[in-house]
Amino acid sequence: MDHVVGAELAYAVSHAGFPTLRFNYRGVGASQGQKAREAKALLEDARAAVDLARDNAGGAWPAVVSIGASDAVALKLAEELPLPALGLINPTLVKPLDLATLRAELQIAVVAGAQDESVDREGFGLELERFDSVLELVPGASKTYQRNLPLVGKAIVALMARCSAKR
């Protein structure tokens, strides 16, 4: 929850008028429980967060945005649940072809620093065409976004706006 990119996303999205919910997996930060390392427990925690977000939003399905290696959990949620949108910031475990399992009507944003060479730009670019989306490269930024961090928030706010327009 204290991740600088997560804080920026929460600020930008809430400032644009959308509700937000940030969470840590069990055992991370001040979250209770034993730190989970297996995918099943991480997915349980994420599903609980989605359920809470739905309760807080009167039953509406939330968009899910992940940072780094949480992308695999977010992808699994998008495969299993009728989420309206999925944001992947610095995808680490998810590869472009993994997006092929998703519903075509899902709104997607993939964001990476322009200086981050670890993201498969060409592959994500091709896969995102199916979703009428593009890979958002933040100019001058690395994985840590010490430069142009607000542009990450703007990219996710744009995702939320596209999602709201389709509802």
Short mmCIF file of C-alpha atoms in Angstrom, two decimals:
data_model
loop_
_atom_site.label_atom_id
_atom_site.label_comp_id
_atom_site.label_asym_id
_atom_site.label_seq_id
_atom_site.Cartn_x
_atom_site.Cartn_y
_atom_site.Cartn_z
CA MET A 1 0.00 0.00 0.00
CA ASP A 2 2.91 2.32 0.60
CA HIS A 3 4.48 1.69 -2.81
CA VAL A 4 5.14 5.08 -4.43
CA VAL A 5 3.46 4.05 -7.69
CA GLY A 6 0.45 2.68 -5.78
CA ALA A 7 0.12 5.92 -3.84
CA GLU A 8 0.29 7.94 -7.07
CA LEU A 9 -2.36 5.74 -8.69
CA ALA A 10 -4.69 6.06 -5.71
CA TYR A 11 -4.22 9.83 -5.67
CA ALA A 12 -4.78 10.28 -9.42
CA VAL A 13 -7.78 7.95 -9.64
CA SER A 14 -9.52 9.33 -6.55
CA HIS A 15 -8.75 12.92 -7.61
CA ALA A 16 -10.52 12.12 -10.91
CA GLY A 17 -13.61 11.08 -8.94
CA PHE A 18 -13.28 7.29 -8.96
CA PRO A 19 -13.33 5.27 -5.71
CA THR A 20 -10.15 3.39 -4.87
CA LEU A 21 -9.06 0.53 -2.66
CA ARG A 22 -5.42 -0.35 -2.03
CA PHE A 23 -4.45 -3.49 -0.20
CA ASN A 24 -1.44 -5.49 0.86
CA TYR A 25 -1.36 -9.25 0.71
CA ARG A 26 -1.48 -10.97 4.10
CA GLY A 27 1.69 -10.54 6.11
CA VAL A 28 2.90 -7.57 4.04
CA GLY A 29 3.25 -4.20 5.77
CA ALA A 30 0.70 -3.95 8.57
CA SER A 31 -1.57 -6.63 7.11
CA GLN A 32 -2.32 -9.49 9.45
CA GLY A 33 -1.42 -13.11 8.91
CA GLN A 34 1.50 -15.13 7.71
CA LYS A 35 3.10 -13.87 4.51
CA ALA A 36 1.69 -15.87 1.62
CA ARG A 37 3.97 -17.05 -1.14
CA GLU A 38 1.78 -19.51 -2.99
CA ALA A 39 -0.50 -18.31 -5.80
CA LYS A 40 -3.66 -19.71 -4.20
CA ALA A 41 -3.30 -17.55 -1.06
CA LEU A 42 -2.42 -14.43 -3.06
CA LEU A 43 -5.48 -14.96 -5.23
CA GLU A 44 -7.67 -15.42 -2.13
CA ASP A 45 -6.44 -12.07 -0.77
CA ALA A 46 -7.06 -10.33 -4.10
CA ARG A 47 -10.57 -11.83 -4.39
CA ALA A 48 -11.33 -10.58 -0.87
CA ALA A 49 -10.19 -7.09 -1.91
CA VAL A 50 -12.43 -7.24 -5.02
CA ASP A 51 -15.36 -8.34 -2.83
CA LEU A 52 -14.76 -5.41 -0.47
CA ALA A 53 -14.51 -2.98 -3.39
CA ARG A 54 -17.81 -4.32 -4.77
CA ASP A 55 -19.48 -3.96 -1.38
CA ASN A 56 -18.27 -0.37 -1.16
CA ALA A 57 -19.48 0.37 -4.71
CA GLY A 58 -22.98 -1.03 -4.40
CA GLY A 59 -22.17 -4.26 -6.23
CA ALA A 60 -20.39 -2.79 -9.26
CA TRP A 61 -17.35 -4.71 -10.43
CA PRO A 62 -14.11 -2.77 -9.91
CA ALA A 63 -11.23 -2.26 -12.28
CA VAL A 64 -8.09 -4.00 -11.08
CA VAL A 65 -4.64 -2.45 -11.43
CA SER A 66 -1.44 -4.27 -10.51
CA ILE A 67 2.17 -3.19 -10.12
CA GLY A 68 5.01 -5.51 -11.08
CA ALA A 69 4.75 -9.18 -10.14
CA SER A 70 1.19 -8.83 -8.85
CA ASP A 71 0.25 -8.90 -12.53
CA ALA A 72 -0.22 -12.69 -12.53
CA VAL A 73 -2.84 -12.43 -9.78
CA ALA A 74 -4.57 -9.54 -11.55
CA LEU A 75 -4.63 -11.51 -14.82
CA LYS A 76 -6.21 -14.49 -13.06
CA LEU A 77 -8.90 -12.22 -11.59
CA ALA A 78 -9.62 -10.80 -15.06
CA GLU A 79 -9.93 -14.35 -16.44
CA GLU A 80 -12.33 -15.48 -13.71
CA LEU A 81 -14.41 -12.38 -12.92
CA PRO A 82 -16.41 -9.95 -15.07
CA LEU A 83 -14.09 -7.05 -14.34
CA PRO A 84 -14.57 -4.01 -16.58
CA ALA A 85 -10.88 -3.09 -16.76
CA LEU A 86 -7.37 -4.33 -16.06
CA GLY A 87 -4.28 -2.19 -15.64
CA LEU A 88 -0.79 -3.68 -15.64
CA ILE A 89 1.99 -1.39 -14.47
CA ASN A 90 5.44 -2.81 -15.26
CA PRO A 91 4.19 -6.31 -16.07
CA THR A 92 6.73 -8.81 -14.80
CA LEU A 93 5.18 -12.27 -14.92
CA VAL A 94 2.44 -11.66 -17.50
CA LYS A 95 3.63 -11.98 -21.07
CA PRO A 96 1.84 -10.55 -24.13
CA LEU A 97 0.32 -13.89 -25.22
CA ASP A 98 -1.25 -14.26 -21.76
CA LEU A 99 -3.69 -11.51 -22.75
CA ALA A 100 -5.18 -13.86 -25.37
CA THR A 101 -7.21 -15.57 -22.61
CA LEU A 102 -9.10 -12.35 -21.80
CA ARG A 103 -12.51 -11.19 -23.02
CA ALA A 104 -12.25 -8.79 -25.98
CA GLU A 105 -14.57 -6.25 -24.31
CA LEU A 106 -12.25 -5.87 -21.30
CA GLN A 107 -10.63 -2.44 -21.12
CA ILE A 108 -6.87 -2.81 -20.69
CA ALA A 109 -3.93 -0.52 -20.01
CA VAL A 110 -0.33 -1.68 -19.93
CA VAL A 111 2.10 0.96 -18.67
CA ALA A 112 5.89 0.83 -18.57
CA GLY A 113 8.77 3.25 -18.28
CA ALA A 114 10.28 4.13 -21.64
CA GLN A 115 13.71 3.24 -20.24
CA ASP A 116 12.53 -0.18 -19.01
CA GLU A 117 13.80 -2.65 -21.60
CA SER A 118 12.35 -5.69 -19.79
CA VAL A 119 8.83 -5.15 -21.17
CA ASP A 120 8.09 -6.82 -24.53
CA ARG A 121 6.95 -3.67 -26.32
CA GLU A 122 6.27 -5.26 -29.68
CA GLY A 123 4.42 -8.23 -28.20
CA PHE A 124 2.22 -6.14 -25.92
CA GLY A 125 1.59 -3.70 -28.75
CA LEU A 126 0.26 -6.47 -30.98
CA GLU A 127 -1.89 -8.10 -28.29
CA LEU A 128 -3.34 -4.78 -27.11
CA GLU A 129 -4.67 -3.98 -30.60
CA ARG A 130 -7.46 -6.53 -29.98
CA PHE A 131 -8.57 -4.41 -27.03
CA ASP A 132 -8.33 -1.08 -28.89
CA SER A 133 -5.53 -0.17 -26.51
CA VAL A 134 -1.82 0.56 -26.72
CA LEU A 135 1.23 0.08 -24.55
CA GLU A 136 1.70 3.34 -22.64
CA LEU A 137 5.39 4.22 -22.38
CA VAL A 138 6.17 6.88 -19.80
CA PRO A 139 8.87 9.13 -21.31
CA GLY A 140 12.15 9.36 -19.42
CA ALA A 141 10.99 6.83 -16.81
CA SER A 142 12.53 3.60 -15.56
CA LYS A 143 10.73 0.91 -13.52
CA THR A 144 10.93 3.13 -10.46
CA TYR A 145 9.33 6.18 -12.10
CA GLN A 146 11.66 8.66 -10.47
CA ARG A 147 10.78 10.77 -13.50
CA ASN A 148 7.26 11.46 -14.78
CA LEU A 149 5.41 9.42 -12.13
CA PRO A 150 2.20 11.48 -12.60
CA LEU A 151 1.95 10.15 -16.17
CA VAL A 152 1.36 6.67 -14.76
CA GLY A 153 -1.64 8.01 -12.87
CA LYS A 154 -2.92 9.79 -15.98
CA ALA A 155 -2.74 6.56 -17.99
CA ILE A 156 -4.83 4.72 -15.41
CA VAL A 157 -7.31 7.60 -15.12
CA ALA A 158 -7.73 7.35 -18.91
CA LEU A 159 -8.41 3.62 -18.49
CA MET A 160 -11.05 4.38 -15.86
CA ALA A 161 -12.66 6.98 -18.14
CA ARG A 162 -12.83 4.46 -21.03
CA CYS A 163 -14.33 1.93 -18.66
CA SER A 164 -16.96 4.39 -17.41
CA ALA A 165 -17.89 5.43 -20.94
CA LYS A 166 -18.69 1.80 -21.84
CA ARG A 167 -20.98 1.23 -18.84
#
